[in-house]
Tab-separated table of N, CA and C in Angstrom:
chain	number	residue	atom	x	y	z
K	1	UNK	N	8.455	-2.543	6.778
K	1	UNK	CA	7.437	-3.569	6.635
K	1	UNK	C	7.417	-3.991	5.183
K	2	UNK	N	7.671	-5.263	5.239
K	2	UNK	CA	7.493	-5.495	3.516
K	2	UNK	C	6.215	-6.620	2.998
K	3	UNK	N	5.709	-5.981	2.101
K	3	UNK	CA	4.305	-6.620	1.369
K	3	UNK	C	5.042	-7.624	0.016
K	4	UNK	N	4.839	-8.539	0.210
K	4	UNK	CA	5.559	-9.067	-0.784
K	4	UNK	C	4.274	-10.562	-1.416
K	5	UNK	N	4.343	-10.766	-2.332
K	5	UNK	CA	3.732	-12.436	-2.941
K	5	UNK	C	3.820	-13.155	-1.926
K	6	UNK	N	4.782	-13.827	-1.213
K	6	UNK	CA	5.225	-14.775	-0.178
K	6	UNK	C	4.350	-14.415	0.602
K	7	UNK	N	3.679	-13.413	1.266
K	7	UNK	CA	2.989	-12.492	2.618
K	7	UNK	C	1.297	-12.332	2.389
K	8	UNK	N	1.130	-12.082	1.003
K	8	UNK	CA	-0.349	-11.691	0.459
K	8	UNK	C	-1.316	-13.043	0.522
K	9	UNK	N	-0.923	-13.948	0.159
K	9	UNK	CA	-1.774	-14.967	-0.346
K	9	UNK	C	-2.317	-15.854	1.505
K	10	UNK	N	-1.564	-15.099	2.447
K	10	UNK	CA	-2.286	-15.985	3.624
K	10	UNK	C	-2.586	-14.502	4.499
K	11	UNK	N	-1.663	-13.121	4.066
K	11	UNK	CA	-2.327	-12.053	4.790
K	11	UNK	C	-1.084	-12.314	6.302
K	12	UNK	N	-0.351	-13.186	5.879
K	12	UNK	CA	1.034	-12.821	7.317
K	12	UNK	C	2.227	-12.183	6.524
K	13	UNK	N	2.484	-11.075	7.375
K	13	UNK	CA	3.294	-9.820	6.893
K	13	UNK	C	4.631	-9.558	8.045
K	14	UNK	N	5.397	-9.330	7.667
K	14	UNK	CA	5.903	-8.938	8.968
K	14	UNK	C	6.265	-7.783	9.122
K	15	UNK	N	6.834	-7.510	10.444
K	15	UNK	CA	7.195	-6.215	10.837
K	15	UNK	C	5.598	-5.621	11.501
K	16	UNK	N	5.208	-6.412	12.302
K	16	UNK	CA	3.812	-5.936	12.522
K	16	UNK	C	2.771	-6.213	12.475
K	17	UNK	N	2.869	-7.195	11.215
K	17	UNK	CA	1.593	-7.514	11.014
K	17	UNK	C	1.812	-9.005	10.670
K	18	UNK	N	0.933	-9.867	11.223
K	18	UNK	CA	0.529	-10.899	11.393
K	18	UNK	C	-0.539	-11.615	11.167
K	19	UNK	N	-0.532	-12.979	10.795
K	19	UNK	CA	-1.776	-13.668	10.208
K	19	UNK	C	-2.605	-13.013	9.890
K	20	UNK	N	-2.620	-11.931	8.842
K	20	UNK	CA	-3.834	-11.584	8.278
K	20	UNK	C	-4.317	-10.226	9.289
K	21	UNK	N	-3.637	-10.146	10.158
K	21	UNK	CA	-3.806	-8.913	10.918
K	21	UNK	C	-2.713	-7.787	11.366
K	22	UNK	N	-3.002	-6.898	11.429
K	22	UNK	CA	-1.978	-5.743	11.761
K	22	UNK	C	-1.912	-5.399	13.591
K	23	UNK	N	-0.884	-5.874	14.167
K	23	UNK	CA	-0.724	-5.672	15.394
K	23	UNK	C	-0.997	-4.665	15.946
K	24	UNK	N	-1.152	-3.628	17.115
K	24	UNK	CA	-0.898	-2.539	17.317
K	24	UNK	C	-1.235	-2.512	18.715
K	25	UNK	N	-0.508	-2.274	19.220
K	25	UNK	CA	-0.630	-2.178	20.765
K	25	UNK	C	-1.496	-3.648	21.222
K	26	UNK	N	-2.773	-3.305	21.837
K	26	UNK	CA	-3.135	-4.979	21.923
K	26	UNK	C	-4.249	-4.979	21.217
K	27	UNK	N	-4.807	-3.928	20.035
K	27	UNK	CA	-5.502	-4.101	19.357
K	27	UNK	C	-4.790	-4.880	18.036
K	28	UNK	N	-5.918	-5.657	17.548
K	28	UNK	CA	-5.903	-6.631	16.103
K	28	UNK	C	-6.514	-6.344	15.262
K	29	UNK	N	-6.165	-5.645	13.573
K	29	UNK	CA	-6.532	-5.482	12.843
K	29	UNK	C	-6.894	-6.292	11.466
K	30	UNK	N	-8.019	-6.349	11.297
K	30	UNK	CA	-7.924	-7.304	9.761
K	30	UNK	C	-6.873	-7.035	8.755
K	31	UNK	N	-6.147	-7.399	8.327
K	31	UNK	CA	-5.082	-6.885	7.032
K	31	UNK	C	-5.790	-7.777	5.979
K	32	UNK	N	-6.789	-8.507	5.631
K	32	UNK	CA	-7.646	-8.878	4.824
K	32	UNK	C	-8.995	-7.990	4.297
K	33	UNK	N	-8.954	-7.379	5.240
K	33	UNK	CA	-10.410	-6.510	4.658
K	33	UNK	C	-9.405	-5.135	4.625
K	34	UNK	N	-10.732	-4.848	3.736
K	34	UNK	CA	-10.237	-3.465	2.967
K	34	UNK	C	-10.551	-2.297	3.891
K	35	UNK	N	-9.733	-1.628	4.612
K	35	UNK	CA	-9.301	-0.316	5.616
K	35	UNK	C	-8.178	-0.630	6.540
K	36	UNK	N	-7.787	-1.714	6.389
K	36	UNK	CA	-6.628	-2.283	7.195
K	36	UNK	C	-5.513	-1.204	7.069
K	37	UNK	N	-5.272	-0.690	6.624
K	37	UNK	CA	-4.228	0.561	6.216
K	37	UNK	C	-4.696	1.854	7.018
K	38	UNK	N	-5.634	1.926	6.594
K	38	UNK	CA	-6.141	3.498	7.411
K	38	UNK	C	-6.137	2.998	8.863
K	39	UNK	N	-7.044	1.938	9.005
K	39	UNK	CA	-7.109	1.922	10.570
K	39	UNK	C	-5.949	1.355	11.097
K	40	UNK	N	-4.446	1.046	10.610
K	40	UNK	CA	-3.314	0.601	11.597
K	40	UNK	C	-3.033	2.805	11.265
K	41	UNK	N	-2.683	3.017	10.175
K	41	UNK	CA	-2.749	5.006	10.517
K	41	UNK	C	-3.879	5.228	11.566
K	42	UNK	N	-4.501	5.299	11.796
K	42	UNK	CA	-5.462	5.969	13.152
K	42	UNK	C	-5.018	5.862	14.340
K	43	UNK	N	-4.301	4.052	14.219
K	43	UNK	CA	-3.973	3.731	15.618
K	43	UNK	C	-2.778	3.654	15.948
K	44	UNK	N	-1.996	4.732	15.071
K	44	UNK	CA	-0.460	5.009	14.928
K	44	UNK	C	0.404	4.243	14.918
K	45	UNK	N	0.105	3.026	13.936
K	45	UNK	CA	1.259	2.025	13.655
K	45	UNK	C	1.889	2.326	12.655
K	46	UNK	N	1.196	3.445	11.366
K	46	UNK	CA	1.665	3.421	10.454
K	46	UNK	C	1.866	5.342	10.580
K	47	UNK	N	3.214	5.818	10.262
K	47	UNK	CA	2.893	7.348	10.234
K	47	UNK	C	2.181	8.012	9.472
K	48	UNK	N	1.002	8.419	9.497
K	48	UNK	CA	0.410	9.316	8.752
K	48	UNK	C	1.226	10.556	7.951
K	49	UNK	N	2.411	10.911	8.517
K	49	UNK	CA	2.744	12.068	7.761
K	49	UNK	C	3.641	11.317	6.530
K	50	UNK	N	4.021	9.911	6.905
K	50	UNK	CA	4.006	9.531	6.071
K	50	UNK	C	3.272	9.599	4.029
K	51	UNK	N	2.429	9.561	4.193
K	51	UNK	CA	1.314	9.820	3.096
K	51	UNK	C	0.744	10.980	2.890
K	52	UNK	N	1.317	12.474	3.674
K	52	UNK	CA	1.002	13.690	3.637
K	52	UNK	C	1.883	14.518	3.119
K	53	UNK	N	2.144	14.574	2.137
K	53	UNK	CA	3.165	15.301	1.442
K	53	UNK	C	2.846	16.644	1.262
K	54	UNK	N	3.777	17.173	1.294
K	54	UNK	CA	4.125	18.949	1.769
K	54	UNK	C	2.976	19.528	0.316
K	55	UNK	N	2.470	20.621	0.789
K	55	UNK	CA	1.148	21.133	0.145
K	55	UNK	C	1.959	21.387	-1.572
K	56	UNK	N	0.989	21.107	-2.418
K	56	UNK	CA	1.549	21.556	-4.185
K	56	UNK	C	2.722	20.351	-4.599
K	57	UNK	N	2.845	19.043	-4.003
K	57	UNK	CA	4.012	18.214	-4.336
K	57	UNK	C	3.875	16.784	-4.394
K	58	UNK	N	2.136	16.815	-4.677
K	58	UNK	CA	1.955	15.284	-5.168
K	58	UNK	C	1.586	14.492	-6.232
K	59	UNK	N	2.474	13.368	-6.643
K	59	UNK	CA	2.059	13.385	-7.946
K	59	UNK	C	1.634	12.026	-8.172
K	60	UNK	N	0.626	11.647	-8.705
K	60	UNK	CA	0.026	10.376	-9.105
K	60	UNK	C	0.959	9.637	-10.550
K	61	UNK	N	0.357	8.593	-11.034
K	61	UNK	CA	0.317	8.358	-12.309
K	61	UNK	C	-0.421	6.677	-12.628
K	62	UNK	N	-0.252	7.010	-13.971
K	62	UNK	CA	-1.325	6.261	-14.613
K	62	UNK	C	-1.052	5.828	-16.519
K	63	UNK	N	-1.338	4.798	-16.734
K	63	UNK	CA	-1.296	4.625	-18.001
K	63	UNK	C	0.079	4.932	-18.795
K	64	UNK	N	0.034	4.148	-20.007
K	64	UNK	CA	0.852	4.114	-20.659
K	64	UNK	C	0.901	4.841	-22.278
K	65	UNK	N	1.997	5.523	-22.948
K	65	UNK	CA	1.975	5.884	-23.879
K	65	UNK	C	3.096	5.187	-24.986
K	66	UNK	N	2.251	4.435	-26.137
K	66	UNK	CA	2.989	3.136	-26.831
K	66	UNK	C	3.522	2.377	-26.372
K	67	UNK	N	4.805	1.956	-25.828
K	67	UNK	CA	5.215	0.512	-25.135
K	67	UNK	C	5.636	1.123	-23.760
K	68	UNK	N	5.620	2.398	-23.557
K	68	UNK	CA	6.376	3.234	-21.976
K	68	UNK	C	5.190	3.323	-21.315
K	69	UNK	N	5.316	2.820	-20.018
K	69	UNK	CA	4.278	3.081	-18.371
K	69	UNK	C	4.850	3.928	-17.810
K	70	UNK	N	3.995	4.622	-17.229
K	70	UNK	CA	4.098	5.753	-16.281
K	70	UNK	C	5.002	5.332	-15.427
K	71	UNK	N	4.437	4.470	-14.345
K	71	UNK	CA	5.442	3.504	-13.362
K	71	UNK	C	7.140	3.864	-13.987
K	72	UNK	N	6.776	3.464	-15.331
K	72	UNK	CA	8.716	3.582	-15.742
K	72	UNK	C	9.592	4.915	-15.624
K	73	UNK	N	8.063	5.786	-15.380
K	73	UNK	CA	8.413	7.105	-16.086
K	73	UNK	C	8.714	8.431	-14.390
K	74	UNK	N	8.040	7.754	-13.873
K	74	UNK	CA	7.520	8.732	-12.544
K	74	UNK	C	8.665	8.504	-11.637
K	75	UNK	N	9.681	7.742	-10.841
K	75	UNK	CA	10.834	8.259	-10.166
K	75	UNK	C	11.092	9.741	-11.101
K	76	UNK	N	11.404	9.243	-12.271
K	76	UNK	CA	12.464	10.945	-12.549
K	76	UNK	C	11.683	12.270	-13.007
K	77	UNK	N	10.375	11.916	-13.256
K	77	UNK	CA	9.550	12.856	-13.452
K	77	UNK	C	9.277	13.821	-11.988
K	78	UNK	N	9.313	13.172	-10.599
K	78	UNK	CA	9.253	13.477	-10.214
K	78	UNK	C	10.700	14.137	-8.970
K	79	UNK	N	11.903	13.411	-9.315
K	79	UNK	CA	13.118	13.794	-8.748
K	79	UNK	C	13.121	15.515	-9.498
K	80	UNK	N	12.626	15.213	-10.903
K	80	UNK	CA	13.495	16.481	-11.750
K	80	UNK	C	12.332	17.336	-11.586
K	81	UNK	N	10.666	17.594	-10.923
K	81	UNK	CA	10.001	18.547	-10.457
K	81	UNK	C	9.818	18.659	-8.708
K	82	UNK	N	10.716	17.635	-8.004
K	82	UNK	CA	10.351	18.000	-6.342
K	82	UNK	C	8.811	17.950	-5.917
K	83	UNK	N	8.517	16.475	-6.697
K	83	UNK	CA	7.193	16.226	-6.317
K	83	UNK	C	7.332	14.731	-5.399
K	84	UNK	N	6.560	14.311	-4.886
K	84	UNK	CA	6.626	13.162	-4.151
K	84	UNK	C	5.575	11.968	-4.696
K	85	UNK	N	6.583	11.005	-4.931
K	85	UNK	CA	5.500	9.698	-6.180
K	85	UNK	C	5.169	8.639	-4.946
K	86	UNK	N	4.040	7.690	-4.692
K	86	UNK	CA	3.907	6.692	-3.630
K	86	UNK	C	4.813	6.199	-3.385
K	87	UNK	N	5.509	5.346	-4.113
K	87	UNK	CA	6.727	4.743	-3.790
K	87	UNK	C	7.609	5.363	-2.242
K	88	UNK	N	7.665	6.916	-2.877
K	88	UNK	CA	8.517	7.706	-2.420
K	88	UNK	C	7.599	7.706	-0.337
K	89	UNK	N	6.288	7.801	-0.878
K	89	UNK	CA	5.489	7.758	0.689
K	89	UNK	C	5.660	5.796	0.894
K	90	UNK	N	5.589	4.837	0.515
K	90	UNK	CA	5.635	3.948	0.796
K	90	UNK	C	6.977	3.696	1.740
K	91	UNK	N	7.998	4.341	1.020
K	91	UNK	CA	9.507	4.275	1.541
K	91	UNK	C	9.431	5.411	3.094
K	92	UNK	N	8.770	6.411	2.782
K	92	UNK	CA	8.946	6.881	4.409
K	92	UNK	C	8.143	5.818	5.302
K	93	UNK	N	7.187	5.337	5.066
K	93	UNK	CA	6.289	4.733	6.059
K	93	UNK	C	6.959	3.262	6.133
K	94	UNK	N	8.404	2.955	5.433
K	94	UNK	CA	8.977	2.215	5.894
K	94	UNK	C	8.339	0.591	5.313
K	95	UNK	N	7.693	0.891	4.158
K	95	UNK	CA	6.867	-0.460	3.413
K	95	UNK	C	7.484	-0.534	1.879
K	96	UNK	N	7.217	-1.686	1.792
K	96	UNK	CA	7.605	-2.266	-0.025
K	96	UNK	C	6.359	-3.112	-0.220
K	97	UNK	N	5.691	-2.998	-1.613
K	97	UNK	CA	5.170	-3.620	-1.830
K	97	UNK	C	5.624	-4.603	-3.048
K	98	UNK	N	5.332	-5.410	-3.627
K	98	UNK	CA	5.862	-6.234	-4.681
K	98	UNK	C	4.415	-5.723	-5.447
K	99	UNK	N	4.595	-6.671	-7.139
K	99	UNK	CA	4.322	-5.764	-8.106
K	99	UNK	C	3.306	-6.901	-8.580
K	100	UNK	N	3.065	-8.196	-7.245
K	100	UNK	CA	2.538	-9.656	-7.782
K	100	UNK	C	1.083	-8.918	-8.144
K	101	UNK	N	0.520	-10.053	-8.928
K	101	UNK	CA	-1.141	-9.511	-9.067
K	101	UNK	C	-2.340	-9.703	-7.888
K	102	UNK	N	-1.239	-10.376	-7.018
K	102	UNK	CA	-2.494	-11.195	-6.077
K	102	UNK	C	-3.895	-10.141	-5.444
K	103	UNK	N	-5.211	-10.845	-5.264
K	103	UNK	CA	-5.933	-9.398	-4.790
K	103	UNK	C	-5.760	-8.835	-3.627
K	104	UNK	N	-5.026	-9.603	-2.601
K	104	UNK	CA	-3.927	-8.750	-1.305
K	104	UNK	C	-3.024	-7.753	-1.255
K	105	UNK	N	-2.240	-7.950	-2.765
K	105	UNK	CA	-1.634	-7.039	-2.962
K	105	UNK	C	-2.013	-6.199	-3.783
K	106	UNK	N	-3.057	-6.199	-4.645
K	106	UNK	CA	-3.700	-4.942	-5.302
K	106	UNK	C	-4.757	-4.019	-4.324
K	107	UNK	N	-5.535	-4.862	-3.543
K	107	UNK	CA	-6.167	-4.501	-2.133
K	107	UNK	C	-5.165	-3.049	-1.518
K	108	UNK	N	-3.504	-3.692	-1.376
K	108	UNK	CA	-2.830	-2.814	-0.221
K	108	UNK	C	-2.011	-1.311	-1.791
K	109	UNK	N	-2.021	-1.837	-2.500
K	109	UNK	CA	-2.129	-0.431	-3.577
K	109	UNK	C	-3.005	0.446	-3.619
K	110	UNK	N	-4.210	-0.262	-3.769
K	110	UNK	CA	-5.368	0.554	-3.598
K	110	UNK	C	-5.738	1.941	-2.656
K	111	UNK	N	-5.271	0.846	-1.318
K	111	UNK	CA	-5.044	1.814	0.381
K	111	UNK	C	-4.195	2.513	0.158
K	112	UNK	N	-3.288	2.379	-0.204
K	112	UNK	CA	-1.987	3.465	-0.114
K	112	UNK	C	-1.894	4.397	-1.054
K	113	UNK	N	-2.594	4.033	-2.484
K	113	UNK	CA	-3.005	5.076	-3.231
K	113	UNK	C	-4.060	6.287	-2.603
K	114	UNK	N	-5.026	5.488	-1.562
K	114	UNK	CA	-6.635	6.146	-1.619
K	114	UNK	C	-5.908	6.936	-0.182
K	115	UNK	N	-4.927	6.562	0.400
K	115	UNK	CA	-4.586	7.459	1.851
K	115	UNK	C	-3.791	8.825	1.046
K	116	UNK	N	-2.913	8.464	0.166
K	116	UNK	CA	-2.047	9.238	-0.312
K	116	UNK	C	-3.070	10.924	-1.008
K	117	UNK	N	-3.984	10.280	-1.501
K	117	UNK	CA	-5.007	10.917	-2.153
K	117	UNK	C	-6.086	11.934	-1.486
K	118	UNK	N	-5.929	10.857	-0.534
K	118	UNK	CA	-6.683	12.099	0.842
K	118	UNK	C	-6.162	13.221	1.413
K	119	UNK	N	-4.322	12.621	1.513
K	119	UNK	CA	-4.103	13.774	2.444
K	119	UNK	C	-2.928	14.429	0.904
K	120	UNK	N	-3.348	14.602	-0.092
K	120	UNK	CA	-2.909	15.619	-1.141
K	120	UNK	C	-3.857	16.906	-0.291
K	121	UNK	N	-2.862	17.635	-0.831
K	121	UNK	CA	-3.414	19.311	-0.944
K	121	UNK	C	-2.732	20.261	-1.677
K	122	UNK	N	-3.127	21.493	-2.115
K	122	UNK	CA	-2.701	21.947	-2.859
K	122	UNK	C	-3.138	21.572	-4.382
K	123	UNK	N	-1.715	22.391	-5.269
K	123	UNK	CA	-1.991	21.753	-6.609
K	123	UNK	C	-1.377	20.846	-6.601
K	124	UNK	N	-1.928	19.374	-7.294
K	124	UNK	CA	-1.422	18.266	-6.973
K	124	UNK	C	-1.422	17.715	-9.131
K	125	UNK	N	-0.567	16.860	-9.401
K	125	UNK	CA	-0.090	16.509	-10.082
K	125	UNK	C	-0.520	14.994	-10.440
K	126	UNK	N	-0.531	14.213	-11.645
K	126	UNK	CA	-0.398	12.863	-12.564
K	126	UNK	C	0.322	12.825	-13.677
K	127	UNK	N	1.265	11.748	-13.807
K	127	UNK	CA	1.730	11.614	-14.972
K	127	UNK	C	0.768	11.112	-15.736
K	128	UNK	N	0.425	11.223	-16.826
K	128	UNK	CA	-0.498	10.405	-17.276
K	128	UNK	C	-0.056	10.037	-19.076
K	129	UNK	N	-0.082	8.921	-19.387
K	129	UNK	CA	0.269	8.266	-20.782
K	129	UNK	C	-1.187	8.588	-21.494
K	130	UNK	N	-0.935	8.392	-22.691
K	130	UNK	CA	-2.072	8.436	-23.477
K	130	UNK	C	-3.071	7.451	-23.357
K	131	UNK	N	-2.918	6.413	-23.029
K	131	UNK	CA	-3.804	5.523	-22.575
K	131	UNK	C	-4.245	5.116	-21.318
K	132	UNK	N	-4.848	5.654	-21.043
K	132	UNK	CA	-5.051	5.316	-18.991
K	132	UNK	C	-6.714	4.435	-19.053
K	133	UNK	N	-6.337	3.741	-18.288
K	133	UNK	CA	-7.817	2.292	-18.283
K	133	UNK	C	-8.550	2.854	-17.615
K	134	UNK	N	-9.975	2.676	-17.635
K	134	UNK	CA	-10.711	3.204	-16.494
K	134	UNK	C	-10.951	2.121	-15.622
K	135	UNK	N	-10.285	1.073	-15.584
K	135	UNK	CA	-10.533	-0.102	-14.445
K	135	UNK	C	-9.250	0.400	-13.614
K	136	UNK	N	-8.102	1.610	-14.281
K	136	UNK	CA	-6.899	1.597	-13.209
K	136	UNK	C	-7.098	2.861	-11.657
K	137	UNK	N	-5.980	2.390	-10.882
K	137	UNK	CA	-6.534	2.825	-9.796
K	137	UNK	C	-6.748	4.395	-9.635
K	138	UNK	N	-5.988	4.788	-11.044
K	138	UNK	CA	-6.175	6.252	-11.317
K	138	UNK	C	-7.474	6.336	-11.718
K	139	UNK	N	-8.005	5.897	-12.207
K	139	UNK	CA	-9.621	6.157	-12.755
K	139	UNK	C	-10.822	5.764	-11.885
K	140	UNK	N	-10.576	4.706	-10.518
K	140	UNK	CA	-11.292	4.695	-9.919
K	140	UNK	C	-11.345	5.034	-8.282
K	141	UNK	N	-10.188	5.428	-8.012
K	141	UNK	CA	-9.942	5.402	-6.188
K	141	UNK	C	-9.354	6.735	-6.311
K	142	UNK	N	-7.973	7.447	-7.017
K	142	UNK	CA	-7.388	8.430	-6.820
K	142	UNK	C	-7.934	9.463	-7.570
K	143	UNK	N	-8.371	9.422	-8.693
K	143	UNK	CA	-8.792	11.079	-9.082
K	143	UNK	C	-10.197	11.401	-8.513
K	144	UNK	N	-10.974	10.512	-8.215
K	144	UNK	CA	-12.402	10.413	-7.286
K	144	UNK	C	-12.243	11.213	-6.431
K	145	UNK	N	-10.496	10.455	-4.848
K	145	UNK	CA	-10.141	10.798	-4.377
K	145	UNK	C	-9.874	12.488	-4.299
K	146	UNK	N	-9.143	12.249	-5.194
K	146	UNK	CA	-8.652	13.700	-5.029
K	146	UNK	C	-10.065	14.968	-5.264
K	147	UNK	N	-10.683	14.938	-6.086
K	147	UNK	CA	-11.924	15.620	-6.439
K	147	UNK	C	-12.319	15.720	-5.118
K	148	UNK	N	-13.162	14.963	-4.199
K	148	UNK	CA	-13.503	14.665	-3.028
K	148	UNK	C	-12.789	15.618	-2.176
K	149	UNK	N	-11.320	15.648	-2.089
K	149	UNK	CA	-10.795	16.159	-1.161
K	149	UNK	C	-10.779	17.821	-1.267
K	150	UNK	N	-11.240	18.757	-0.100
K	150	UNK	CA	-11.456	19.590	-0.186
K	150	UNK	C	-10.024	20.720	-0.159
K	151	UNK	N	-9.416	19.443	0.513
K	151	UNK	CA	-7.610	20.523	0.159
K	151	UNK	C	-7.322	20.478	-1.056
K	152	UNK	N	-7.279	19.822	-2.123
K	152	UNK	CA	-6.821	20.130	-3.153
K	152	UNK	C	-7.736	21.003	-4.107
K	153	UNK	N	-6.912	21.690	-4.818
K	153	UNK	CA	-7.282	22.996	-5.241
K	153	UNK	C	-7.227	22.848	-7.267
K	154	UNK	N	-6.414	21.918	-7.176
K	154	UNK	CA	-5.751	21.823	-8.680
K	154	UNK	C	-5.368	20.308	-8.862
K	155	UNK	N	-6.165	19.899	-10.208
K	155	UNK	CA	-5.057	18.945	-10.529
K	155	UNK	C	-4.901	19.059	-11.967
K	156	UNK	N	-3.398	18.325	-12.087
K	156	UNK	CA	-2.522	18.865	-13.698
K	156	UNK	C	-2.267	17.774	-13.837
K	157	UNK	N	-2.293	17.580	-14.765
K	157	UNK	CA	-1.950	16.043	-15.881
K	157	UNK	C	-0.501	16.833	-16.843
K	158	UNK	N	0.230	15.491	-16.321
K	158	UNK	CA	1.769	15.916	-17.337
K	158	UNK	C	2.071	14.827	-18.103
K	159	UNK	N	2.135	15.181	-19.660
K	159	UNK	CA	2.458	13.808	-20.148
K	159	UNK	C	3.630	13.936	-20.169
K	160	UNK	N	3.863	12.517	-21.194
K	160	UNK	CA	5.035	12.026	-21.158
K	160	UNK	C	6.235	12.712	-22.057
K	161	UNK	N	5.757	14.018	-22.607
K	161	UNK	CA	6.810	15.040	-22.951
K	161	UNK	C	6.889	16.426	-21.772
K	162	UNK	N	6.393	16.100	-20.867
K	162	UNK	CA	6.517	17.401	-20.325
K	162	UNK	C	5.578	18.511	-20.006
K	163	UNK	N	4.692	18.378	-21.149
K	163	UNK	CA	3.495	19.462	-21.308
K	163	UNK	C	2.282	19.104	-20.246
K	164	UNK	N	1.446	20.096	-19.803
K	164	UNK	CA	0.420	20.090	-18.366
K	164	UNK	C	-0.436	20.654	-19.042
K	165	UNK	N	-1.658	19.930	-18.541
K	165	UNK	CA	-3.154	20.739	-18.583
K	165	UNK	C	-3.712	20.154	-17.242
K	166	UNK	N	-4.390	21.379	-16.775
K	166	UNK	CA	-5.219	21.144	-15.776
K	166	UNK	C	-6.729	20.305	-15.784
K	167	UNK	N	-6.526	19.469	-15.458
K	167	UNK	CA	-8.037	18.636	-15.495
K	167	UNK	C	-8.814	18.653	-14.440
K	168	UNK	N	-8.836	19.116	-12.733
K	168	UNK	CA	-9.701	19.163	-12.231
K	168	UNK	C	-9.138	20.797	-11.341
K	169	UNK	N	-10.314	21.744	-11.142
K	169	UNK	CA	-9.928	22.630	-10.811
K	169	UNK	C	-11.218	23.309	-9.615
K	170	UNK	N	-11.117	23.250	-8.850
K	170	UNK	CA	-12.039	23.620	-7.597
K	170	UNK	C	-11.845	25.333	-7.225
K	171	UNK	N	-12.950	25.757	-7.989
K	171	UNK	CA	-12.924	27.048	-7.783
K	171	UNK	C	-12.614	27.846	-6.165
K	172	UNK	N	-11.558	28.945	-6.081
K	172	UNK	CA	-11.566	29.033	-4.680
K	172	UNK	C	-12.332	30.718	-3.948
């Protein structure tokens, strides 16, 4: 399924989803309002295990340190620790999103960040740059997220040399 600029700005997608809605059997989902993601996962259009990555192997990121983004940084951060980055869940669940600003397509980041976030467990992981915004989706949907979630046990912030500190830790 691909999310692309061309698809966002009227909400017709294909591979499923249509005018602004997500097909699924003969139910019709809004793909304009915000849960359109979870509820095509409920109603098994989209695989949930998709976005459930194996317990201790998920890793967020966020922000940038001097002219380098995380984004630039997280494929190999996470090839070279055997962690799993969205992208990496976007690609099992068989979706691309494009990188446009439109609010359709920051809308379907959002979801796929905030599903990914739910079903973390374990000790779970962020790259994080020295500068992380608090308007980004790390500061308002995923570390919320993750706090919230009662499977995760740990989360570690790795910068951009390597080094970890634990920033949220749920006593067990």
């Amino acid at each position: 399924v691909a999310f692309g600029p061309e698809h966002m700005e009227t909400g017709a997608v294909v591979g499923g989803l249509i005018e602004g809605g997500v097909a699924v059997g003969s139910g019709l989902y809004d793909a304009t309002s915000y849960g359109a993601m979870s509820r095509a996962l409920d109603a098994g259009w989209l695989p949930v295990e998709a976005f459930t990555d194996a317990p201790n192997t998920s890793l967020f990121y966020s922000g940038r340190t001097g002219d380098t983004f995380a984004w630039q940084r997280v494929r190999d951060v996470a090839a070279e620790r055997g962690l799993t980055e969205i992208l990496g869940n976007l690609d099992l669940a068989g979706m691309t999103f494009s990188y446009d600003p439109s609010p359709m397509q920051t809308q379907m980041w959002e979801e796929a960040s905030l599903l990914k976030a739910r079903h973390a467990s374990g000790d779970v992981y962020v790259l994080l740059g020295d500068d992380v915004s608090p308007e980004s989706v790390w500061s308002r949907i995923e570390r919320p997220a993750l706090e919230a979630n009662p499977g995760v046990a740990i989360v570690t912030a790795i910068d951009f040399d390597g080094n970890e500190r634990v920033i949220f830790s749920r006593h067990r």
